[in-house]
Amino acid sequence: MTTPARTLRALLGAPDRPLVLPGAANALTARVVEDAGFDAVYVTGAGVTNTYLGMPDHGILTLDELCGHVEAICDVVALPVVVDADTGFGNALNVQRAVRRLERAGAAAIQLEDQISPKKCGHFTGKEVVSLGEMVGKVQAAVDARRDDDLLIVARTDARASEGLEAACERAAAYRDAGADVIFVEAPESADEMRYITTQVPGLHIANMVEGGRTPLLPRRTLGELGFAVALYANATMRGAVVGMREVLAHLGKHGDTREAGHLMISWEDRQALVRKPEFDRLEERYAATAERRRVR
């Protein structure tokens, strides 16, 4: 039987690389990603924190809050779901609990990073990392915790900013050796640094394309040539949505109504189709008819 995790492994091994991985901060966005034809979706910790809490990416999100979002997203899309689990919500034992809960929620891959808690966005200043040994233990704990061997463990290092590129690659190699399936060296600052990462550390790599961040935004083909298996666009959808909301609100503020703002919004019909209202209507009718037949008997 094909599972989302197995599907994701196949996608990462496909010759048409890298996999373009859009982020989603909620279930509706995940539906939009699926509807747009992408092959997988990324649950962004920063995006969930920004949209759900209205706060910055400073390690504020709890495991319960993240699991609720992951469960909701996995319930409405068939895509493999990659989950940003930040630092794993504590030590190695906390990592095990987080992995088990997120796997039960439907995750196909779980990403862990080596920052100290509370963590910061990978493109913020002032980041610090835990010891190499502590993170290796967390990766091993994550690998041991998974029930399905196809579930992917993604190990991210933020050491480029504080310890330099060579040290970051040494960490990435150690995390791979500890059992990580995918490596994520965060915030390289040039294409040359990106090439250095993939040549120094064999394996599957993620390139994080952050608009306005420290890493250059490169075309998919170039990322593939540099050796990356995944091109991550974690918060492009959220940032685009904010632009759309501001445009609608500016129109409403200026005109006092939305009669001429239809072009700025999804149509009523498209909105209902996106959340599968016709399907729910059919189910409601089906179960109502069943109940009526039983009542008549």
mmCIF file of C-alpha atoms in Angstrom:
data_model
loop_
_atom_site.group_PDB
_atom_site.id
_atom_site.type_symbol
_atom_site.label_atom_id
_atom_site.label_comp_id
_atom_site.label_asym_id
_atom_site.label_seq_id
_atom_site.Cartn_x
_atom_site.Cartn_y
_atom_site.Cartn_z
ATOM 1 C CA MET A 1 0.000 0.000 0.000
ATOM 2 C CA THR A 2 1.278 3.451 -0.888
ATOM 3 C CA THR A 3 1.430 5.777 2.100
ATOM 4 C CA PRO A 4 2.089 9.536 2.069
ATOM 5 C CA ALA A 5 5.546 8.921 3.536
ATOM 6 C CA ARG A 6 6.381 6.372 0.857
ATOM 7 C CA THR A 7 5.078 8.740 -1.809
ATOM 8 C CA LEU A 8 7.308 11.498 -0.463
ATOM 9 C CA ARG A 9 10.353 9.237 -0.543
ATOM 10 C CA ALA A 10 9.622 8.469 -4.188
ATOM 11 C CA LEU A 11 9.259 12.167 -4.988
ATOM 12 C CA LEU A 12 12.605 12.955 -3.394
ATOM 13 C CA GLY A 13 14.260 10.221 -5.412
ATOM 14 C CA ALA A 14 12.740 11.284 -8.729
ATOM 15 C CA PRO A 15 15.064 12.590 -11.451
ATOM 16 C CA ASP A 16 12.923 15.728 -11.927
ATOM 17 C CA ARG A 17 14.390 17.528 -8.942
ATOM 18 C CA PRO A 18 14.120 19.528 -6.845
ATOM 19 C CA LEU A 19 10.654 18.980 -5.422
ATOM 20 C CA VAL A 20 8.972 22.379 -5.071
ATOM 21 C CA LEU A 21 7.515 22.417 -1.562
ATOM 22 C CA PRO A 22 5.083 25.249 -0.734
ATOM 23 C CA GLY A 23 4.230 26.032 2.860
ATOM 24 C CA ALA A 24 0.792 26.145 4.443
ATOM 25 C CA ALA A 25 -0.098 27.710 7.780
ATOM 26 C CA ASN A 26 -3.572 26.192 7.939
ATOM 27 C CA ALA A 27 -5.867 23.639 6.345
ATOM 28 C CA LEU A 28 -7.437 26.063 3.864
ATOM 29 C CA THR A 29 -4.019 27.018 2.504
ATOM 30 C CA ALA A 30 -3.114 23.343 2.214
ATOM 31 C CA ARG A 31 -6.260 22.844 0.122
ATOM 32 C CA VAL A 32 -5.157 25.701 -2.139
ATOM 33 C CA VAL A 33 -1.703 24.118 -2.493
ATOM 34 C CA GLU A 34 -3.229 20.767 -3.427
ATOM 35 C CA ASP A 35 -5.700 22.405 -5.801
ATOM 36 C CA ALA A 36 -2.801 24.185 -7.524
ATOM 37 C CA GLY A 37 -1.251 20.823 -8.410
ATOM 38 C CA PHE A 38 1.753 20.619 -6.093
ATOM 39 C CA ASP A 39 2.950 17.200 -4.941
ATOM 40 C CA ALA A 40 3.528 17.880 -1.232
ATOM 41 C CA VAL A 41 2.953 20.578 1.368
ATOM 42 C CA TYR A 42 5.017 21.952 4.253
ATOM 43 C CA VAL A 43 3.492 22.926 7.600
ATOM 44 C CA THR A 44 5.492 25.999 8.496
ATOM 45 C CA GLY A 45 6.131 26.698 12.161
ATOM 46 C CA ALA A 46 6.719 30.371 11.444
ATOM 47 C CA GLY A 47 3.545 30.582 9.379
ATOM 48 C CA VAL A 48 1.390 28.878 11.993
ATOM 49 C CA THR A 49 2.852 31.148 14.680
ATOM 50 C CA ASN A 50 2.271 34.252 12.564
ATOM 51 C CA THR A 51 -1.267 33.415 11.487
ATOM 52 C CA TYR A 52 -2.634 31.543 14.502
ATOM 53 C CA LEU A 53 -0.981 33.571 17.247
ATOM 54 C CA GLY A 54 -0.112 36.802 15.430
ATOM 55 C CA MET A 55 3.394 36.521 16.870
ATOM 56 C CA PRO A 56 6.944 36.216 15.472
ATOM 57 C CA ASP A 57 8.843 32.972 14.964
ATOM 58 C CA HIS A 58 10.458 32.849 18.411
ATOM 59 C CA GLY A 59 9.660 29.314 19.522
ATOM 60 C CA ILE A 60 6.287 30.318 20.987
ATOM 61 C CA LEU A 61 4.137 27.662 19.306
ATOM 62 C CA THR A 62 3.304 24.624 21.475
ATOM 63 C CA LEU A 63 3.222 20.988 20.443
ATOM 64 C CA ASP A 64 -0.535 20.818 21.060
ATOM 65 C CA GLU A 65 -1.127 23.802 18.779
ATOM 66 C CA LEU A 66 1.083 22.364 16.045
ATOM 67 C CA CYS A 67 -0.525 18.912 16.254
ATOM 68 C CA GLY A 68 -3.973 20.450 15.914
ATOM 69 C CA HIS A 69 -2.964 22.185 12.694
ATOM 70 C CA VAL A 70 -1.237 19.099 11.297
ATOM 71 C CA GLU A 71 -4.241 16.902 12.026
ATOM 72 C CA ALA A 72 -6.596 19.373 10.358
ATOM 73 C CA ILE A 73 -4.356 19.641 7.287
ATOM 74 C CA CYS A 74 -3.864 15.886 6.927
ATOM 75 C CA ASP A 75 -7.619 15.430 7.211
ATOM 76 C CA VAL A 76 -8.351 17.534 4.115
ATOM 77 C CA VAL A 77 -5.463 16.838 1.709
ATOM 78 C CA ALA A 78 -4.051 13.651 0.222
ATOM 79 C CA LEU A 79 -0.610 15.210 -0.231
ATOM 80 C CA PRO A 80 2.401 14.129 1.820
ATOM 81 C CA VAL A 81 2.758 16.628 4.675
ATOM 82 C CA VAL A 82 6.196 17.758 5.865
ATOM 83 C CA VAL A 83 6.030 19.237 9.375
ATOM 84 C CA ASP A 84 8.345 21.843 10.863
ATOM 85 C CA ALA A 85 8.695 20.738 14.502
ATOM 86 C CA ASP A 86 11.234 23.423 15.438
ATOM 87 C CA THR A 87 13.606 22.099 18.153
ATOM 88 C CA GLY A 88 11.360 19.169 19.064
ATOM 89 C CA PHE A 89 9.828 20.962 22.059
ATOM 90 C CA GLY A 90 12.559 20.009 24.514
ATOM 91 C CA ASN A 91 15.187 17.336 24.994
ATOM 92 C CA ALA A 92 15.526 13.980 23.250
ATOM 93 C CA LEU A 93 12.642 12.471 25.199
ATOM 94 C CA ASN A 94 10.413 15.381 24.228
ATOM 95 C CA VAL A 95 11.497 14.832 20.636
ATOM 96 C CA GLN A 96 10.305 11.229 20.805
ATOM 97 C CA ARG A 97 6.905 12.316 22.069
ATOM 98 C CA ALA A 98 6.646 15.027 19.416
ATOM 99 C CA VAL A 99 7.535 12.597 16.620
ATOM 100 C CA ARG A 100 4.976 10.041 17.788
ATOM 101 C CA ARG A 101 2.224 12.621 18.085
ATOM 102 C CA LEU A 102 2.957 14.238 14.733
ATOM 103 C CA GLU A 103 3.178 10.843 13.038
ATOM 104 C CA ARG A 104 -0.242 9.941 14.467
ATOM 105 C CA ALA A 105 -1.541 13.293 13.200
ATOM 106 C CA GLY A 106 -0.513 12.262 9.678
ATOM 107 C CA ALA A 107 2.950 13.712 9.042
ATOM 108 C CA ALA A 108 4.990 12.123 6.251
ATOM 109 C CA ALA A 109 8.174 13.902 7.337
ATOM 110 C CA ILE A 110 9.201 15.730 10.512
ATOM 111 C CA GLN A 111 11.844 18.445 10.593
ATOM 112 C CA LEU A 112 13.989 19.133 13.670
ATOM 113 C CA GLU A 113 16.596 21.846 14.137
ATOM 114 C CA ASP A 114 19.608 22.357 16.375
ATOM 115 C CA GLN A 115 18.923 25.815 17.779
ATOM 116 C CA ILE A 116 18.690 26.435 21.502
ATOM 117 C CA SER A 117 15.224 27.083 22.904
ATOM 118 C CA PRO A 118 13.522 29.392 22.310
ATOM 119 C CA LYS A 119 14.523 29.199 18.668
ATOM 120 C CA LYS A 120 14.330 31.974 16.089
ATOM 121 C CA CYS A 121 13.563 32.137 12.403
ATOM 122 C CA GLY A 122 16.505 30.777 10.449
ATOM 123 C CA HIS A 123 17.071 34.139 8.765
ATOM 124 C CA PHE A 124 16.989 36.232 11.963
ATOM 125 C CA THR A 125 20.162 37.373 13.708
ATOM 126 C CA GLY A 126 21.265 36.192 17.132
ATOM 127 C CA LYS A 127 20.745 32.468 16.662
ATOM 128 C CA GLU A 128 22.580 29.966 18.861
ATOM 129 C CA VAL A 129 22.843 26.196 18.525
ATOM 130 C CA VAL A 130 22.982 23.332 20.999
ATOM 131 C CA SER A 131 26.021 21.075 21.183
ATOM 132 C CA LEU A 132 26.620 18.625 18.374
ATOM 133 C CA GLY A 133 26.165 15.718 20.759
ATOM 134 C CA GLU A 134 22.800 16.961 21.999
ATOM 135 C CA MET A 135 21.427 17.289 18.479
ATOM 136 C CA VAL A 136 22.777 13.898 17.419
ATOM 137 C CA GLY A 137 20.892 12.437 20.364
ATOM 138 C CA LYS A 138 17.713 14.213 19.254
ATOM 139 C CA VAL A 139 18.034 12.843 15.724
ATOM 140 C CA GLN A 140 18.575 9.322 17.051
ATOM 141 C CA ALA A 141 15.572 9.726 19.344
ATOM 142 C CA ALA A 142 13.424 10.837 16.412
ATOM 143 C CA VAL A 143 14.519 7.869 14.292
ATOM 144 C CA ASP A 144 13.813 5.451 17.136
ATOM 145 C CA ALA A 145 10.396 6.994 17.834
ATOM 146 C CA ARG A 146 8.848 6.608 14.406
ATOM 147 C CA ARG A 147 6.420 3.738 13.944
ATOM 148 C CA ASP A 148 6.650 3.729 10.147
ATOM 149 C CA ASP A 149 10.154 3.319 8.765
ATOM 150 C CA ASP A 150 9.086 5.361 5.723
ATOM 151 C CA LEU A 151 8.481 8.457 7.841
ATOM 152 C CA LEU A 152 11.286 10.858 6.963
ATOM 153 C CA ILE A 153 13.338 12.695 9.571
ATOM 154 C CA VAL A 154 14.692 16.036 8.377
ATOM 155 C CA ALA A 155 17.623 17.439 10.357
ATOM 156 C CA ARG A 156 18.280 21.154 10.097
ATOM 157 C CA THR A 157 21.344 22.994 11.320
ATOM 158 C CA ASP A 158 21.499 26.740 11.936
ATOM 159 C CA ALA A 159 25.234 26.659 12.677
ATOM 160 C CA ARG A 160 26.189 28.573 9.521
ATOM 161 C CA ALA A 161 25.539 31.892 11.266
ATOM 162 C CA SER A 162 27.396 31.199 14.521
ATOM 163 C CA GLU A 163 30.028 28.562 13.721
ATOM 164 C CA GLY A 164 30.649 28.995 10.004
ATOM 165 C CA LEU A 165 29.912 26.973 6.898
ATOM 166 C CA GLU A 166 32.445 24.195 7.463
ATOM 167 C CA ALA A 167 31.160 23.519 10.978
ATOM 168 C CA ALA A 168 27.594 23.526 9.683
ATOM 169 C CA CYS A 169 28.516 20.869 7.132
ATOM 170 C CA GLU A 170 30.236 18.786 9.802
ATOM 171 C CA ARG A 171 27.033 18.919 11.831
ATOM 172 C CA ALA A 172 24.922 18.023 8.799
ATOM 173 C CA ALA A 173 27.098 14.971 8.139
ATOM 174 C CA ALA A 174 26.820 13.889 11.773
ATOM 175 C CA TYR A 175 23.030 14.226 11.675
ATOM 176 C CA ARG A 176 22.916 12.162 8.491
ATOM 177 C CA ASP A 177 25.062 9.497 10.128
ATOM 178 C CA ALA A 178 22.700 9.520 13.127
ATOM 179 C CA GLY A 179 19.862 8.510 10.809
ATOM 180 C CA ALA A 180 18.406 11.685 9.322
ATOM 181 C CA ASP A 181 16.904 11.060 5.894
ATOM 182 C CA VAL A 182 17.125 14.662 4.659
ATOM 183 C CA ILE A 183 19.622 17.410 5.506
ATOM 184 C CA PHE A 184 18.798 21.090 5.809
ATOM 185 C CA VAL A 185 21.689 23.552 6.228
ATOM 186 C CA GLU A 186 19.889 26.807 6.886
ATOM 187 C CA ALA A 187 20.801 30.248 5.518
ATOM 188 C CA PRO A 188 23.830 29.780 3.235
ATOM 189 C CA GLU A 189 24.692 33.170 1.804
ATOM 190 C CA SER A 190 25.712 32.455 -1.801
ATOM 191 C CA ALA A 191 25.378 29.926 -4.580
ATOM 192 C CA ASP A 192 28.981 28.899 -3.927
ATOM 193 C CA GLU A 193 28.124 28.115 -0.314
ATOM 194 C CA MET A 194 25.112 26.119 -1.453
ATOM 195 C CA ARG A 195 27.277 24.080 -3.833
ATOM 196 C CA TYR A 196 29.804 23.510 -1.066
ATOM 197 C CA ILE A 197 27.093 22.073 1.195
ATOM 198 C CA THR A 198 25.830 19.499 -1.289
ATOM 199 C CA THR A 199 29.311 18.427 -2.387
ATOM 200 C CA GLN A 200 30.684 18.132 1.150
ATOM 201 C CA VAL A 201 27.692 16.268 2.579
ATOM 202 C CA PRO A 202 26.230 13.589 0.281
ATOM 203 C CA GLY A 203 22.514 12.975 0.600
ATOM 204 C CA LEU A 204 19.181 14.718 0.149
ATOM 205 C CA HIS A 205 19.279 18.457 0.802
ATOM 206 C CA ILE A 206 16.705 21.233 1.276
ATOM 207 C CA ALA A 207 17.202 24.753 -0.073
ATOM 208 C CA ASN A 208 15.090 27.278 1.823
ATOM 209 C CA MET A 209 13.994 30.059 -0.493
ATOM 210 C CA VAL A 210 13.106 32.959 1.795
ATOM 211 C CA GLU A 211 12.130 36.163 0.038
ATOM 212 C CA GLY A 212 14.203 38.872 1.740
ATOM 213 C CA GLY A 213 16.324 36.305 3.612
ATOM 214 C CA ARG A 214 20.040 35.546 3.590
ATOM 215 C CA THR A 215 20.035 32.884 0.870
ATOM 216 C CA PRO A 216 19.849 33.941 -2.785
ATOM 217 C CA LEU A 217 16.571 33.145 -4.545
ATOM 218 C CA LEU A 218 17.495 30.801 -7.374
ATOM 219 C CA PRO A 219 15.462 29.140 -10.144
ATOM 220 C CA ARG A 220 14.404 25.547 -9.681
ATOM 221 C CA ARG A 221 16.721 24.344 -12.425
ATOM 222 C CA THR A 222 19.712 26.035 -10.804
ATOM 223 C CA LEU A 223 18.873 24.521 -7.427
ATOM 224 C CA GLY A 224 18.742 21.115 -9.083
ATOM 225 C CA GLU A 225 22.119 21.699 -10.693
ATOM 226 C CA LEU A 226 23.501 22.654 -7.276
ATOM 227 C CA GLY A 227 22.374 19.298 -5.931
ATOM 228 C CA PHE A 228 19.248 20.123 -3.920
ATOM 229 C CA ALA A 229 16.355 17.676 -3.647
ATOM 230 C CA VAL A 230 13.839 20.172 -2.250
ATOM 231 C CA ALA A 231 13.116 23.834 -2.985
ATOM 232 C CA LEU A 232 11.204 25.051 0.064
ATOM 233 C CA TYR A 233 8.922 28.087 -0.127
ATOM 234 C CA ALA A 234 7.689 27.997 3.454
ATOM 235 C CA ASN A 235 5.781 31.259 3.720
ATOM 236 C CA ALA A 236 5.197 32.498 0.175
ATOM 237 C CA THR A 237 1.501 31.585 0.393
ATOM 238 C CA MET A 238 0.988 33.430 3.670
ATOM 239 C CA ARG A 239 2.794 36.538 2.481
ATOM 240 C CA GLY A 240 0.778 36.551 -0.734
ATOM 241 C CA ALA A 241 -2.445 36.176 1.253
ATOM 242 C CA VAL A 242 -1.600 39.223 3.383
ATOM 243 C CA VAL A 243 -1.154 41.298 0.221
ATOM 244 C CA GLY A 244 -4.585 40.154 -0.957
ATOM 245 C CA MET A 245 -6.219 40.952 2.393
ATOM 246 C CA ARG A 246 -4.716 44.424 2.413
ATOM 247 C CA GLU A 247 -5.983 45.119 -1.103
ATOM 248 C CA VAL A 248 -9.537 44.095 -0.185
ATOM 249 C CA LEU A 249 -9.439 46.119 3.035
ATOM 250 C CA ALA A 250 -8.058 49.167 1.223
ATOM 251 C CA HIS A 251 -10.943 48.963 -1.235
ATOM 252 C CA LEU A 252 -13.475 48.554 1.591
ATOM 253 C CA GLY A 253 -11.982 51.461 3.513
ATOM 254 C CA LYS A 254 -12.010 53.724 0.471
ATOM 255 C CA HIS A 255 -15.440 52.831 -0.948
ATOM 256 C CA GLY A 256 -17.325 51.610 2.091
ATOM 257 C CA ASP A 257 -18.427 48.413 0.354
ATOM 258 C CA THR A 258 -17.077 45.535 -1.759
ATOM 259 C CA ARG A 259 -19.443 45.780 -4.734
ATOM 260 C CA GLU A 260 -16.577 46.488 -7.143
ATOM 261 C CA ALA A 261 -13.997 44.340 -5.392
ATOM 262 C CA GLY A 262 -15.008 40.954 -6.783
ATOM 263 C CA HIS A 263 -11.818 40.737 -8.827
ATOM 264 C CA LEU A 264 -9.800 40.903 -5.604
ATOM 265 C CA MET A 265 -11.516 37.885 -4.056
ATOM 266 C CA ILE A 266 -12.206 34.238 -4.737
ATOM 267 C CA SER A 267 -15.729 33.785 -6.080
ATOM 268 C CA TRP A 268 -18.513 32.382 -3.894
ATOM 269 C CA GLU A 269 -18.681 29.244 -6.045
ATOM 270 C CA ASP A 270 -14.925 28.730 -6.049
ATOM 271 C CA ARG A 271 -14.783 29.175 -2.278
ATOM 272 C CA GLN A 272 -17.407 26.490 -1.700
ATOM 273 C CA ALA A 273 -15.696 24.137 -4.156
ATOM 274 C CA LEU A 274 -12.356 24.669 -2.401
ATOM 275 C CA VAL A 275 -13.752 23.508 0.941
ATOM 276 C CA ARG A 276 -15.708 20.697 -0.800
ATOM 277 C CA LYS A 277 -19.184 21.881 0.166
ATOM 278 C CA PRO A 278 -20.868 19.845 -2.616
ATOM 279 C CA GLU A 279 -19.267 16.703 -1.201
ATOM 280 C CA PHE A 280 -20.489 17.505 2.289
ATOM 281 C CA ASP A 281 -23.979 18.198 0.920
ATOM 282 C CA ARG A 282 -24.057 14.759 -0.718
ATOM 283 C CA LEU A 283 -22.938 13.099 2.497
ATOM 284 C CA GLU A 284 -25.554 14.977 4.494
ATOM 285 C CA GLU A 285 -28.288 13.856 2.087
ATOM 286 C CA ARG A 286 -27.030 10.275 2.147
ATOM 287 C CA TYR A 287 -27.045 9.974 5.914
ATOM 288 C CA ALA A 288 -30.341 11.828 6.250
ATOM 289 C CA ALA A 289 -31.929 9.379 3.803
ATOM 290 C CA THR A 290 -30.511 6.433 5.758
ATOM 291 C CA ALA A 291 -31.914 7.822 8.993
ATOM 292 C CA GLU A 292 -35.321 8.357 7.359
ATOM 293 C CA ARG A 293 -35.441 4.781 6.054
ATOM 294 C CA ARG A 294 -34.694 3.454 9.545
ATOM 295 C CA ARG A 295 -37.380 5.696 11.049
ATOM 296 C CA VAL A 296 -39.984 4.422 8.584
ATOM 297 C CA ARG A 297 -39.205 0.810 9.463
#
